[in-house]
Coordinates of C-alpha atoms in Angstrom, one line a residue:
M106 CA -193.2 88.8 -21.8
G107 CA -192.8 92.5 -21.0
A108 CA -195.5 95.2 -20.9
G109 CA -194.2 96.6 -24.2
F110 CA -195.5 93.5 -26.0
F111 CA -199.1 94.7 -25.5
K112 CA -198.4 98.2 -26.8
G113 CA -200.0 98.7 -30.2
Q114 CA -201.6 95.2 -30.1
T115 CA -205.2 94.8 -31.0
F116 CA -208.0 94.2 -28.5
R117 CA -208.3 90.7 -29.8
I118 CA -204.7 89.9 -28.6
H119 CA -205.5 91.4 -25.2
L120 CA -208.7 89.3 -24.9
L121 CA -207.0 86.2 -26.1
T122 CA -204.2 86.6 -23.6
I123 CA -206.7 87.2 -20.8
F124 CA -208.9 84.3 -21.7
L125 CA -206.1 81.8 -22.0
S126 CA -204.7 83.0 -18.6
I127 CA -208.1 82.4 -17.0
L128 CA -208.2 78.9 -18.4
F129 CA -204.7 78.1 -17.3
I130 CA -205.6 79.4 -13.8
I131 CA -208.6 77.0 -13.8
C132 CA -206.3 74.1 -14.8
G133 CA -203.7 75.0 -12.3
A134 CA -206.3 75.4 -9.5
L135 CA -207.9 72.1 -10.4
V136 CA -204.7 70.1 -10.6
T137 CA -203.3 71.8 -7.4
I138 CA -206.4 71.1 -5.4
N139 CA -206.4 67.5 -6.7
V140 CA -202.8 66.8 -5.9
Y141 CA -202.5 68.4 -2.5
M142 CA -205.9 68.2 -1.0
G143 CA -206.9 64.9 -2.6
R144 CA -203.7 63.1 -1.5
D145 CA -203.9 64.5 2.0
A146 CA -207.6 63.7 2.3
A147 CA -206.9 60.1 1.1
I148 CA -204.0 59.7 3.6
T149 CA -206.1 61.2 6.4
V150 CA -209.0 58.8 5.7
A151 CA -206.5 55.9 5.6
E152 CA -204.9 56.9 8.9
R153 CA -208.4 57.0 10.4
H154 CA -209.2 53.5 9.1
M155 CA -205.8 52.4 10.3
G156 CA -206.5 53.6 13.8
T157 CA -209.9 51.8 13.7
A158 CA -208.2 48.6 12.5
I159 CA -205.4 48.7 15.1
E160 CA -207.9 49.2 17.9
S161 CA -210.0 46.3 16.6
I162 CA -206.9 44.0 16.5
S163 CA -205.9 45.2 20.0
E164 CA -209.3 44.3 21.4
R165 CA -209.2 40.9 19.7
T166 CA -205.7 40.1 20.9
Q167 CA -206.2 41.3 24.4
G168 CA -209.5 39.4 24.6
L169 CA -207.8 36.2 23.5
F170 CA -204.8 36.5 25.9
R171 CA -206.8 37.8 28.9
E172 CA -209.2 34.9 28.8
I173 CA -206.4 32.4 28.9
Q174 CA -204.4 34.4 31.4
T175 CA -207.4 34.7 33.7
F176 CA -207.8 30.9 33.6
V177 CA -204.1 30.2 34.2
R178 CA -204.0 32.6 37.2
T179 CA -207.2 31.2 38.6
A180 CA -206.2 27.6 38.2
S181 CA -202.7 28.1 39.6
A182 CA -204.3 29.4 42.8
M183 CA -206.1 26.1 43.4
R184 CA -204.0 24.1 45.8
A185 CA -205.8 20.9 44.8
L186 CA -204.1 21.0 41.4
S187 CA -200.7 20.7 43.1
M188 CA -201.5 17.1 44.0
P189 CA -200.3 14.6 41.3
P190 CA -203.0 12.5 39.5
G191 CA -203.6 9.0 40.6
V192 CA -204.5 5.8 38.7
D193 CA -208.1 6.9 38.7
G194 CA -207.4 10.3 37.4
H195 CA -207.4 13.7 39.1
V196 CA -209.9 15.2 41.5
M197 CA -209.9 18.4 39.5
L198 CA -210.4 16.7 36.2
P199 CA -214.1 17.8 35.7
M200 CA -213.2 21.4 36.2
L201 CA -210.3 21.1 33.7
L202 CA -212.5 19.4 31.1
E203 CA -215.1 22.1 31.4
A204 CA -212.4 24.8 31.1
I205 CA -210.7 23.4 27.9
H206 CA -214.1 22.9 26.4
S207 CA -214.9 26.6 26.8
L208 CA -211.6 28.3 26.0
N209 CA -210.9 29.5 22.5
D210 CA -207.8 29.1 20.4
V211 CA -206.2 26.6 22.7
D212 CA -204.3 23.6 21.4
G213 CA -203.9 21.9 24.8
M214 CA -203.8 22.3 28.6
F215 CA -201.4 20.5 30.8
I216 CA -200.0 20.2 34.4
G217 CA -196.5 19.0 35.1
Y218 CA -195.5 17.7 38.6
A219 CA -192.3 17.6 40.5
D220 CA -192.4 13.8 40.6
G221 CA -192.6 13.6 36.8
S222 CA -196.3 13.0 36.7
F223 CA -198.1 14.7 33.8
L224 CA -201.8 15.6 33.0
H225 CA -202.5 16.7 29.4
L226 CA -206.0 17.8 28.0
V227 CA -206.9 18.2 24.3
D228 CA -210.2 19.5 22.8
L229 CA -210.8 17.2 19.8
A230 CA -213.7 19.2 18.4
D231 CA -211.7 21.3 16.0
A232 CA -208.4 19.4 16.1
P233 CA -208.4 16.7 13.3
A234 CA -204.7 16.3 13.6
W235 CA -205.0 15.3 17.2
R236 CA -208.0 13.0 16.5
E237 CA -206.0 11.2 13.7
R238 CA -202.9 10.8 15.8
L239 CA -204.7 9.5 18.8
Q240 CA -207.1 7.4 16.7
A241 CA -209.9 8.7 18.9
P242 CA -213.4 7.2 18.9
A243 CA -215.9 9.1 16.7
E244 CA -218.0 10.1 19.7
A245 CA -215.0 11.5 21.6
S246 CA -214.7 15.3 22.0
L247 CA -212.1 15.5 24.7
A248 CA -208.9 13.6 25.3
V249 CA -206.8 13.4 28.5
R250 CA -203.3 12.0 28.8
T251 CA -202.0 10.9 32.2
I252 CA -198.3 10.0 32.8
L253 CA -197.6 8.1 36.1
T254 CA -194.8 6.1 37.6
D255 CA -195.8 2.5 38.4
E256 CA -194.5 0.3 41.2
N257 CA -191.6 -0.8 39.1
G258 CA -190.4 2.8 38.6
K259 CA -191.5 2.7 34.9
R260 CA -193.2 5.8 33.5
I261 CA -196.6 4.9 31.9
S262 CA -198.7 7.0 29.6
R263 CA -202.4 6.5 28.9
W264 CA -205.0 8.5 26.9
T265 CA -208.6 8.6 28.1
F266 CA -211.5 9.9 25.9
F267 CA -214.6 11.8 26.9
N268 CA -217.7 12.9 24.9
A269 CA -219.0 16.5 24.6
D270 CA -220.9 16.1 27.9
E271 CA -217.6 15.2 29.5
R272 CA -218.7 11.6 30.1
F273 CA -216.2 8.7 29.8
V274 CA -216.0 7.1 26.4
A275 CA -213.0 4.8 26.3
D276 CA -209.4 4.3 27.3
G277 CA -206.6 4.3 24.8
P278 CA -203.7 1.9 24.9
T279 CA -201.1 2.1 27.7
E280 CA -197.5 2.7 26.7
E281 CA -194.1 3.6 28.2
A282 CA -193.7 7.4 28.4
S283 CA -190.5 9.2 27.3
Y284 CA -192.0 12.6 27.9
D285 CA -190.9 14.3 31.1
P286 CA -192.4 17.7 31.8
R287 CA -189.7 18.7 34.2
G288 CA -187.2 19.1 31.3
R289 CA -189.5 21.3 29.2
P290 CA -188.8 25.1 28.9
W291 CA -192.4 26.0 29.9
Y292 CA -191.9 24.1 33.2
K293 CA -188.5 25.5 34.0
A294 CA -189.5 29.1 33.1
A295 CA -192.6 29.0 35.4
L296 CA -190.3 27.9 38.3
D297 CA -188.1 31.0 37.8
V298 CA -190.7 33.6 37.0
D299 CA -192.9 35.3 39.6
G300 CA -196.2 35.2 37.7
L301 CA -196.9 34.1 34.1
A302 CA -194.1 32.7 31.9
W303 CA -194.4 33.2 28.1
S304 CA -192.6 31.2 25.4
A305 CA -191.7 32.5 22.0
P306 CA -193.9 31.3 19.1
Y307 CA -193.1 27.8 17.7
V308 CA -194.7 25.2 15.5
F309 CA -196.8 22.6 17.5
A310 CA -195.5 19.2 16.6
T311 CA -198.9 17.5 16.3
T312 CA -201.1 20.0 14.5
G313 CA -198.4 22.0 12.6
Q314 CA -200.0 25.2 13.9
V315 CA -198.0 28.2 15.1
G316 CA -198.5 29.1 18.7
L317 CA -197.0 29.9 22.1
T318 CA -197.2 28.6 25.7
V319 CA -198.1 30.4 28.9
S320 CA -197.4 28.7 32.2
R321 CA -197.4 29.4 35.9
L322 CA -196.4 27.7 39.1
V323 CA -199.4 26.3 41.1
E324 CA -199.8 27.7 44.5
G325 CA -198.2 25.4 47.1
G326 CA -195.4 24.4 44.7
G327 CA -194.8 21.0 43.2
A328 CA -196.8 21.6 40.0
V329 CA -196.8 23.9 36.9
I330 CA -200.0 24.5 34.8
G331 CA -199.6 25.6 31.2
V332 CA -201.8 26.3 28.1
D333 CA -200.7 26.1 24.4
I334 CA -202.3 29.0 22.5
T335 CA -202.8 28.8 18.8
L336 CA -202.1 31.9 16.7
D337 CA -203.6 30.8 13.4
Q338 CA -207.0 32.4 14.0
L339 CA -205.4 35.6 15.2
S340 CA -203.1 35.7 12.2
Q341 CA -206.1 35.2 9.9
F342 CA -207.9 38.0 11.6
L343 CA -204.9 40.3 11.1
G344 CA -204.9 39.4 7.4
Q345 CA -208.5 40.6 7.1
Q346 CA -207.7 44.1 8.5
K347 CA -206.8 45.6 5.2
I348 CA -206.2 49.4 4.7
S349 CA -205.0 48.7 1.2
R350 CA -204.3 45.7 -1.0
S351 CA -200.8 45.3 0.3
S352 CA -201.2 46.5 3.9
V353 CA -199.8 44.3 6.6
A354 CA -200.7 44.0 10.3
A355 CA -198.4 42.2 12.7
I356 CA -197.5 41.7 16.3
F357 CA -193.9 41.4 17.6
N358 CA -192.2 41.7 20.9
R359 CA -189.4 44.1 22.0
S360 CA -186.9 41.3 21.8
G361 CA -187.3 41.2 18.0
N362 CA -189.4 38.1 17.8
L363 CA -192.3 38.1 15.3
L364 CA -195.4 36.7 17.1
V365 CA -198.4 37.1 14.8
H366 CA -198.4 37.8 11.0
P367 CA -200.9 36.9 8.2
Q368 CA -198.1 34.8 6.6
L369 CA -196.4 33.6 9.7
K370 CA -195.6 30.2 8.3
D371 CA -193.6 31.8 5.5
F372 CA -191.0 33.0 8.0
T373 CA -188.0 31.0 9.1
F374 CA -187.9 29.7 12.6
S375 CA -184.5 29.9 14.3
N376 CA -183.2 27.6 17.0
I377 CA -182.4 29.6 20.1
Q378 CA -180.8 28.7 23.4
T379 CA -182.8 29.9 26.4
P380 CA -181.9 29.5 30.1
Y381 CA -184.4 26.6 30.1
G382 CA -183.1 24.7 27.1
Q383 CA -183.4 24.7 23.3
S384 CA -186.4 26.5 21.7
T385 CA -187.5 28.2 18.5
A386 CA -188.5 31.7 17.5
I387 CA -189.1 33.9 14.5
I388 CA -186.3 36.5 14.7
I389 CA -187.1 39.4 12.6
A390 CA -183.4 40.3 11.9
D391 CA -182.8 36.7 10.6
N392 CA -185.6 36.9 8.0
D393 CA -185.6 38.7 4.7
D394 CA -188.7 40.8 5.3
H395 CA -187.5 44.4 4.9
L396 CA -190.9 45.8 5.9
M397 CA -191.0 44.0 9.2
K398 CA -187.3 45.0 9.9
S399 CA -188.0 48.7 9.2
V400 CA -191.2 48.7 11.4
Y401 CA -189.4 47.0 14.2
D402 CA -186.4 49.4 14.0
L403 CA -188.7 52.4 14.0
N404 CA -190.6 51.3 17.1
R405 CA -187.3 50.5 18.9
E406 CA -185.9 53.9 18.1
N407 CA -189.1 55.6 19.2
G408 CA -188.9 53.9 22.6
W409 CA -191.9 51.6 22.0
I410 CA -194.5 54.4 22.5
K411 CA -197.9 54.6 20.9
S412 CA -197.6 56.1 17.4
P413 CA -200.9 56.8 15.7
S414 CA -199.3 57.6 12.4
Y415 CA -195.7 57.7 11.0
A416 CA -194.2 57.7 7.6
F417 CA -191.2 55.7 6.5
S418 CA -189.6 54.2 3.3
V419 CA -188.7 50.6 2.5
D420 CA -186.8 49.7 -0.7
G421 CA -187.9 53.0 -2.3
E422 CA -191.5 52.6 -1.4
N423 CA -193.1 55.1 0.9
Y424 CA -195.3 53.7 3.7
I425 CA -197.5 55.0 6.5
G426 CA -197.8 53.0 9.7
S427 CA -199.3 53.0 13.1
S428 CA -198.2 51.2 16.3
L429 CA -199.8 50.3 19.6
P430 CA -197.9 48.7 22.4
L431 CA -200.2 46.2 24.2
P432 CA -200.6 46.4 27.9
S433 CA -197.7 45.0 29.9
E434 CA -199.8 42.2 31.4
I435 CA -200.4 40.9 27.9
G436 CA -197.4 38.8 26.8
N437 CA -193.8 39.9 26.8
G438 CA -193.7 43.5 25.6
M439 CA -195.9 42.9 22.6
V440 CA -196.3 45.7 20.0
L441 CA -199.1 45.8 17.4
T442 CA -198.4 47.5 14.1
I443 CA -200.1 48.0 10.7
S444 CA -198.4 49.5 7.6
A445 CA -199.6 50.3 4.1
P446 CA -198.0 51.7 0.9
I447 CA -198.9 55.3 0.3
S448 CA -199.0 54.6 -3.5
E449 CA -202.0 52.3 -3.0
I450 CA -203.8 54.7 -0.7
T451 CA -203.5 57.6 -3.2
A452 CA -204.0 55.5 -6.3
N453 CA -207.5 56.7 -6.9
V454 CA -206.5 60.3 -6.3
D455 CA -203.6 60.0 -8.7
K456 CA -206.0 58.6 -11.3
I457 CA -208.4 61.5 -10.8
T458 CA -205.4 63.9 -11.1
R459 CA -204.4 62.4 -14.5
V460 CA -208.0 62.5 -15.8
T461 CA -208.5 66.1 -14.5
L462 CA -205.3 67.2 -16.1
F463 CA -206.3 65.6 -19.4
F464 CA -209.7 67.2 -19.5
S465 CA -208.3 70.6 -18.3
L466 CA -205.7 70.6 -21.2
L467 CA -208.5 69.5 -23.6
I468 CA -210.6 72.4 -22.5
V469 CA -207.7 74.8 -23.1
L470 CA -207.0 73.4 -26.5
V471 CA -210.7 73.5 -27.5
S472 CA -211.1 77.0 -26.2
I473 CA -208.2 78.7 -28.0
P474 CA -209.9 79.0 -31.4
L475 CA -213.2 79.8 -29.8
V476 CA -211.7 82.6 -27.7
A477 CA -209.8 84.0 -30.7
Y478 CA -213.1 84.2 -32.7
V479 CA -215.1 85.7 -29.9
A480 CA -212.4 88.3 -29.0
R481 CA -212.9 90.0 -32.3
S482 CA -216.4 91.1 -31.5
V483 CA -217.0 90.7 -27.8
S484 CA -215.5 92.5 -24.8
Q485 CA -218.4 93.2 -22.4
S486 CA -218.8 89.5 -21.5
L487 CA -215.2 89.2 -20.4
T488 CA -215.9 90.6 -17.0
A489 CA -218.7 88.2 -16.2
L490 CA -216.7 85.2 -17.4
A491 CA -213.6 86.3 -15.5
A492 CA -215.6 86.7 -12.3
E493 CA -217.0 83.2 -12.9
A494 CA -213.5 81.8 -13.1
E495 CA -212.4 83.6 -9.9
R496 CA -215.1 81.7 -8.0
L497 CA -213.9 78.3 -9.2
P498 CA -211.0 78.0 -6.7
L499 CA -213.7 78.6 -3.9
M500 CA -215.5 75.5 -5.2
D501 CA -218.7 77.4 -5.6
N502 CA -221.4 75.1 -6.9
S503 CA -224.0 77.8 -7.7
A504 CA -225.5 78.0 -11.1
P505 CA -223.2 79.5 -13.8
A506 CA -223.5 83.2 -14.6
R507 CA -225.9 83.9 -17.5
V508 CA -223.9 85.6 -20.2
S509 CA -226.2 87.2 -22.8
S510 CA -224.8 87.7 -26.3
R511 CA -226.0 87.6 -29.9
I512 CA -222.9 85.8 -30.9
R513 CA -223.1 82.1 -30.7
E514 CA -219.4 81.6 -29.9
I515 CA -219.8 83.6 -26.6
G516 CA -222.3 81.1 -25.5
K517 CA -219.9 78.2 -26.3
L518 CA -217.2 79.8 -24.3
A519 CA -219.5 80.2 -21.3
E520 CA -220.4 76.5 -21.7
A521 CA -216.7 75.6 -21.7
L522 CA -216.2 77.5 -18.5
A523 CA -219.3 75.8 -17.0
T524 CA -217.9 72.5 -18.0
S525 CA -214.7 73.3 -16.1
K526 CA -216.7 74.3 -13.1
A527 CA -218.7 71.1 -13.2
A528 CA -215.5 69.1 -13.4
L529 CA -214.1 71.0 -10.4
N530 CA -217.3 70.6 -8.4
T531 CA -217.2 66.9 -9.2
F532 CA -213.8 66.7 -7.6
G533 CA -215.1 68.8 -4.7
R534 CA -217.0 65.7 -3.6
Y535 CA -213.7 64.3 -2.5
V536 CA -212.9 67.3 -0.2
P537 CA -214.9 69.1 2.5
K538 CA -216.2 71.7 0.0
S539 CA -218.7 73.4 2.3
L540 CA -216.1 73.7 5.1
V541 CA -213.5 75.3 2.7
R542 CA -216.2 77.8 1.5
K543 CA -217.2 78.7 5.0
I544 CA -213.7 79.3 6.2
V545 CA -213.0 81.6 3.2
Q546 CA -216.2 83.5 3.7
S547 CA -215.6 84.0 7.4
G548 CA -212.4 85.9 6.6
E549 CA -210.1 83.7 8.7
E550 CA -206.6 83.2 7.4
P551 CA -205.9 79.5 7.2
V552 CA -202.8 79.4 9.4
L553 CA -201.9 77.0 12.2
G554 CA -203.4 78.0 15.5
G555 CA -206.8 78.6 17.1
E556 CA -209.0 80.6 19.3
R557 CA -211.2 79.8 22.3
R558 CA -214.9 79.9 21.5
M559 CA -218.1 78.6 22.9
A560 CA -219.5 76.0 20.5
T561 CA -222.1 73.3 20.4
F562 CA -221.4 69.8 19.1
L563 CA -223.6 67.1 17.8
F564 CA -222.5 63.4 17.5
T565 CA -224.6 60.8 15.8
D566 CA -224.1 57.0 15.5
I567 CA -226.0 54.1 14.0
E568 CA -227.0 51.4 16.4
G569 CA -225.6 48.0 15.6
F570 CA -223.9 49.2 12.4
T571 CA -221.2 46.5 12.6
T572 CA -223.9 43.8 12.5
I573 CA -225.6 45.6 9.6
S574 CA -222.4 45.9 7.6
E575 CA -221.9 42.1 8.0
E576 CA -225.3 41.3 6.7
I577 CA -225.4 43.2 3.4
R578 CA -223.0 43.6 0.5
P579 CA -220.6 46.6 0.7
E580 CA -222.0 48.1 -2.5
E581 CA -225.5 48.2 -1.0
L582 CA -224.2 49.4 2.4
I583 CA -222.4 52.4 0.8
E584 CA -225.5 53.3 -1.3
R585 CA -227.8 53.3 1.8
L586 CA -225.3 55.1 4.0
S587 CA -224.9 57.8 1.3
R588 CA -228.7 58.3 1.3
Y589 CA -228.6 58.4 5.1
F590 CA -225.8 60.9 5.3
S591 CA -227.6 63.1 2.7
H592 CA -230.7 63.4 4.9
I593 CA -228.7 64.2 8.1
S594 CA -226.3 66.6 6.3
H595 CA -229.2 68.6 4.8
V596 CA -230.8 69.0 8.3
I597 CA -227.5 70.1 9.8
H598 CA -226.7 72.6 7.1
D599 CA -230.3 74.0 7.1
N600 CA -229.9 74.7 10.8
G601 CA -226.6 76.6 10.4
G602 CA -224.3 73.8 11.4
T603 CA -221.1 72.5 9.9
I604 CA -220.2 68.9 9.4
N605 CA -216.7 68.6 10.7
K606 CA -216.1 65.0 9.8
Y607 CA -217.6 61.6 9.0
I608 CA -216.3 58.9 11.3
G609 CA -217.3 55.6 9.8
D610 CA -221.1 55.6 10.3
A611 CA -220.9 58.5 12.7
V612 CA -221.3 62.3 12.0
M613 CA -219.6 65.1 14.0
A614 CA -221.2 68.5 13.5
M615 CA -220.6 71.8 15.2
W616 CA -222.3 75.2 15.6
N617 CA -220.7 78.6 16.1
A618 CA -217.6 77.6 14.3
P619 CA -216.2 78.5 11.9
E620 CA -219.1 81.0 11.4
L621 CA -220.7 82.6 14.4
C622 CA -224.2 81.4 15.1
D623 CA -226.8 83.0 17.4
N624 CA -228.5 80.5 19.8
H625 CA -226.2 77.7 18.6
A626 CA -227.4 75.3 21.2
A627 CA -231.0 75.7 20.2
A628 CA -230.0 75.3 16.5
A629 CA -228.2 72.1 17.3
C630 CA -231.2 70.7 19.2
R631 CA -233.5 71.6 16.3
A632 CA -231.2 69.8 14.0
A633 CA -231.1 66.7 16.3
L634 CA -235.0 66.6 16.5
Q635 CA -235.4 67.1 12.8
A636 CA -232.7 64.5 12.0
R637 CA -234.4 62.0 14.4
D638 CA -237.7 62.5 12.6
I639 CA -236.3 62.3 9.1
V640 CA -234.3 59.1 10.0
E641 CA -237.5 57.5 11.3
R642 CA -239.1 58.1 7.9
F643 CA -236.0 56.9 6.2
N644 CA -236.1 53.7 8.4
H645 CA -239.8 53.2 7.6
D646 CA -238.9 53.0 3.9
L647 CA -236.0 50.6 4.7
I648 CA -238.2 48.3 6.7
A649 CA -240.9 48.4 4.1
A650 CA -238.2 47.3 1.6
G651 CA -237.1 44.5 3.8
E652 CA -233.8 46.2 4.7
P653 CA -232.4 46.7 8.2
P654 CA -233.1 50.2 9.6
F655 CA -230.4 52.7 10.6
R656 CA -231.6 53.5 14.2
T657 CA -229.6 56.6 15.1
R658 CA -228.5 58.0 18.5
F659 CA -227.6 61.6 19.1
G660 CA -225.5 63.4 21.7
V661 CA -225.4 67.2 22.1
H662 CA -223.1 69.3 24.4
C663 CA -221.8 72.8 24.4
G664 CA -218.8 74.4 26.0
D665 CA -215.6 76.3 25.5
V666 CA -213.2 74.7 23.0
V667 CA -210.3 75.8 20.9
V668 CA -211.3 76.0 17.2
G669 CA -208.8 76.6 14.4
H670 CA -206.4 75.0 12.1
I671 CA -204.1 72.1 13.1
G672 CA -201.7 70.1 11.0
D673 CA -198.4 70.9 9.4
N674 CA -197.1 73.1 6.6
D675 CA -198.3 70.6 4.0
H676 CA -201.8 69.9 5.3
I677 CA -204.1 71.9 7.5
E678 CA -207.4 70.8 9.0
Y679 CA -210.0 73.0 10.6
T680 CA -211.3 71.3 13.8
A681 CA -212.2 71.8 17.4
L682 CA -210.3 70.5 20.5
G683 CA -211.6 70.4 24.0
D684 CA -213.6 68.5 26.6
A685 CA -216.9 69.6 25.1
V686 CA -216.1 67.6 21.9
N687 CA -215.4 64.4 24.0
V688 CA -218.5 64.9 26.2
S689 CA -220.8 65.2 23.2
A690 CA -219.4 61.9 21.9
R691 CA -219.8 60.2 25.3
L692 CA -223.5 61.5 25.5
E693 CA -224.3 59.8 22.2
G694 CA -222.9 56.5 23.6
L695 CA -225.0 56.8 26.8
N696 CA -228.2 56.5 24.8
K697 CA -227.5 52.8 24.7
T698 CA -227.4 52.6 28.5
Y699 CA -230.6 54.6 29.1
G700 CA -232.6 53.5 26.0
T701 CA -232.9 57.0 24.7
T702 CA -232.4 58.6 21.3
I703 CA -231.2 62.1 22.0
L704 CA -229.2 63.0 25.1
V705 CA -228.1 66.6 25.9
S706 CA -226.1 68.0 28.7
E707 CA -227.1 70.4 31.4
A708 CA -225.0 73.0 29.7
V709 CA -227.2 72.7 26.6
V710 CA -230.4 72.8 28.6
A711 CA -229.3 76.0 30.3
E712 CA -229.0 77.6 26.9
L713 CA -232.4 76.5 25.6
G714 CA -234.8 78.2 27.9
D715 CA -238.4 77.1 27.5
E716 CA -238.2 76.4 23.7
F717 CA -237.7 72.6 24.1
E718 CA -239.1 69.8 26.3
T719 CA -236.5 67.9 28.1
R720 CA -236.5 65.1 30.7
F721 CA -233.8 64.6 33.4
V722 CA -232.1 61.2 33.0
A723 CA -229.1 60.9 35.3
A724 CA -226.0 62.5 36.6
V725 CA -223.1 60.5 35.2
A726 CA -219.3 60.8 34.9
P727 CA -218.7 60.0 31.2
K728 CA -215.8 57.7 30.4
G729 CA -212.5 59.5 30.6
R730 CA -213.9 62.4 32.7
A731 CA -213.9 62.8 36.5
A732 CA -216.6 65.4 36.8
E733 CA -220.3 64.4 36.6
V734 CA -222.6 65.7 33.9
R735 CA -226.3 66.0 34.4
V736 CA -227.8 64.3 31.3
Y737 CA -231.3 65.1 29.8
E738 CA -233.3 63.5 27.1
L739 CA -234.4 65.9 24.4
V740 CA -238.0 65.0 23.8
S741 CA -239.5 67.7 21.5
A742 CA -239.7 71.4 20.7
R743 CA -242.4 73.3 22.4
S744 CA -242.4 76.1 19.9
V745 CA -243.5 75.6 16.3
V746 CA -240.5 74.2 14.4
A747 CA -240.5 74.0 10.7
S748 CA -240.6 70.4 9.6
V749 CA -238.1 69.0 7.2
S750 CA -239.6 66.9 4.5
M751 CA -237.9 64.0 2.9
G752 CA -238.1 65.7 -0.4
A753 CA -236.4 68.8 0.9
A754 CA -233.6 66.7 2.3
V755 CA -233.0 64.8 -0.9

C-alpha cells in the first residue's frame, strides 16, 4: 500500500489504519515472544532438570558399583580366601556371610578354586526365587553352597542354611555336582585380567533378573572371587528419572552393549562368543530400538566425551539429550545417557501460543468496529494509547495509562488494550520479565559477548529440601515454594538485586549487573539479613500449621566476573561467569559444615566497613578451588536497617 493511498483520505481512515497496526504489533509481539522465548525457556529448564537427573543417576550407579568393587578388591587381597573350603566349611565364612548380608543389589557371592572346589553364598531375605528353588527353612536368611571332591574323586554339592544372625539352621541334601567354576567365563576372565573382570549383562537362571558379574583373582593365586550384581533396582531408578512423559535414561558401554534400561527385559539378548566361552549380551545394533541406536552412534562419533546437551532426530521426532561417561574404574567404559522428545518439553508452551494467538486475533476482531467508531470523533487519545502499546514488548506491568474522554467507546478501546497488556503480562510469568526490562533500560545491546565487572553474588538453598519434597505432595510443595520464592525475590529486588536464575529450590542473585549498584556488597548483605528474618517468620507460620520449615542457608561473595550475553543466534541468556560465582555457591554449602546461616567471604567483609557485624569462622579452600578463602558469618547490621514486613513481601 503506497503513500498515495492516504492522500485525500479522511482522518478516520488514518486513525483506523494506525489503531489496527498497533493491535497487530501487539499480537505479533505476543506470539513472537511466546514462540521464541517460551520454547527456549522450556528447553533450558528441561536441560537443567536433565543435568540434575543425570548427576543423580551417576551418583546412584557409582555408589552401587563402588561398594561392590571395594568389597571384591578387599576380599581378593585376603590370602586366607585362596585356601579351598573343607568338609567343615571355610575359615573365612563368617566374614563372607556378614559381607553378603550387608551388600545391596547382589544376587550371589562365590569363590572358585583351581582344584574345582566352589563356595557360593546367597542372601535369601529378598530372593523368593532362591528360597523356593532351595526349599529353604522359614527361619533361614542366608544359604551357602559348598562343592568339594570326596575321596572317590566324586564332586559333591551341599547347601547349608543360616539365620539372620548368621547362626547355623540346617543342612540341605547332598548331591553330585555338575557345576565346575573353572569353566565359567567369570573365572577365566579373572585369570587373564590384571584387576577386576566385568561380564556383559545376562539373565540370572534362578531369579530371572538381569545383572552382570564382577570377579577378581585372589592374591596368592588358586582362587577367583566373584559377585553377581542385579540391575533391576537400578533400572527402576532410571525409569523414575523423568524429564518428560517419554524421556528415557539408559547406560551402555562403548562396545555397544546395553547395560541398564527401564525396559531392559524387552530387549533381545544375543549369544556371543568370548575368549572365555559362550555368553549373552544386549547388543544395541541387534535390537529395533532406534532411539538407543541414535544415542549410541552420537556418543561414539563425539568420542565418548561428556555432553551436557545435544539435539538429534529419530524417525522424524526431535530430541534433546545429555551424556555422561562414568569413571573408568566403574565397569567397562560405561556411558550414562538421558533423552527426551522436544515436543513433550514444549507442549505447554505450544498450547499457550495457540491460546495467545486466538485471544490476540479475537481482540483485533472485536476492536475493529470499536476503533472505526472512535476514530470519527477522537484523535487526542491516540498518542496515549500508542505509547501504551509501545511499552507492551518491554513487558511493563505498570498500571495502564488513564485515558480521559467523554466518549464511551474510547474507554472500551483503552480497556481492550489493557486486556492485551494483561494477557502479555500473564505470559511474562514464564520468562524472566524483570531481567529483560533491566537489560533494556540499561541500554545494553543484547549481543553475544560480555565485559569484566566487579559484582556481588548471593546463593540461597533450602536445608533438607530433598527430604521435604518426598514427604509432601508435589502440588503442596509447589505452592509453598512459590510463597517462599515470593518473599525472597521481593527482598532481593527491594535491595537493588537481580535474580539471575532459580536452580530447583536455590536462588542465584547478583548486584551491580546488569545495572550498576553503589555499595553492592552491602546491598547484598542487607538482602541476606532481611531474607533470613522473613524466612524465619515464614517458617514460624509453616511450623504452626504443622508443615516442615524451609530452613535457608545463604552465601555471599564479590569479585571480578564477566557479565553479558551467552548463547547462540537463536537464544541469548544474560548471566555472569567467573570464580566469584562458584565461590558464593560454595560458601552457601559451607553453612552446613559450620552450623551457620549466612557466610560471606573476606572480599565482602572488606567492602562493608563497620556497617555490619561479622564473625570470623575459618580459612578454607572451597571445593574446586586451590586458594583459601577467609570465611565470616554475617551476624547483623550495626546501622539501622529498614525492616521488611511479611505484608510488604507478599
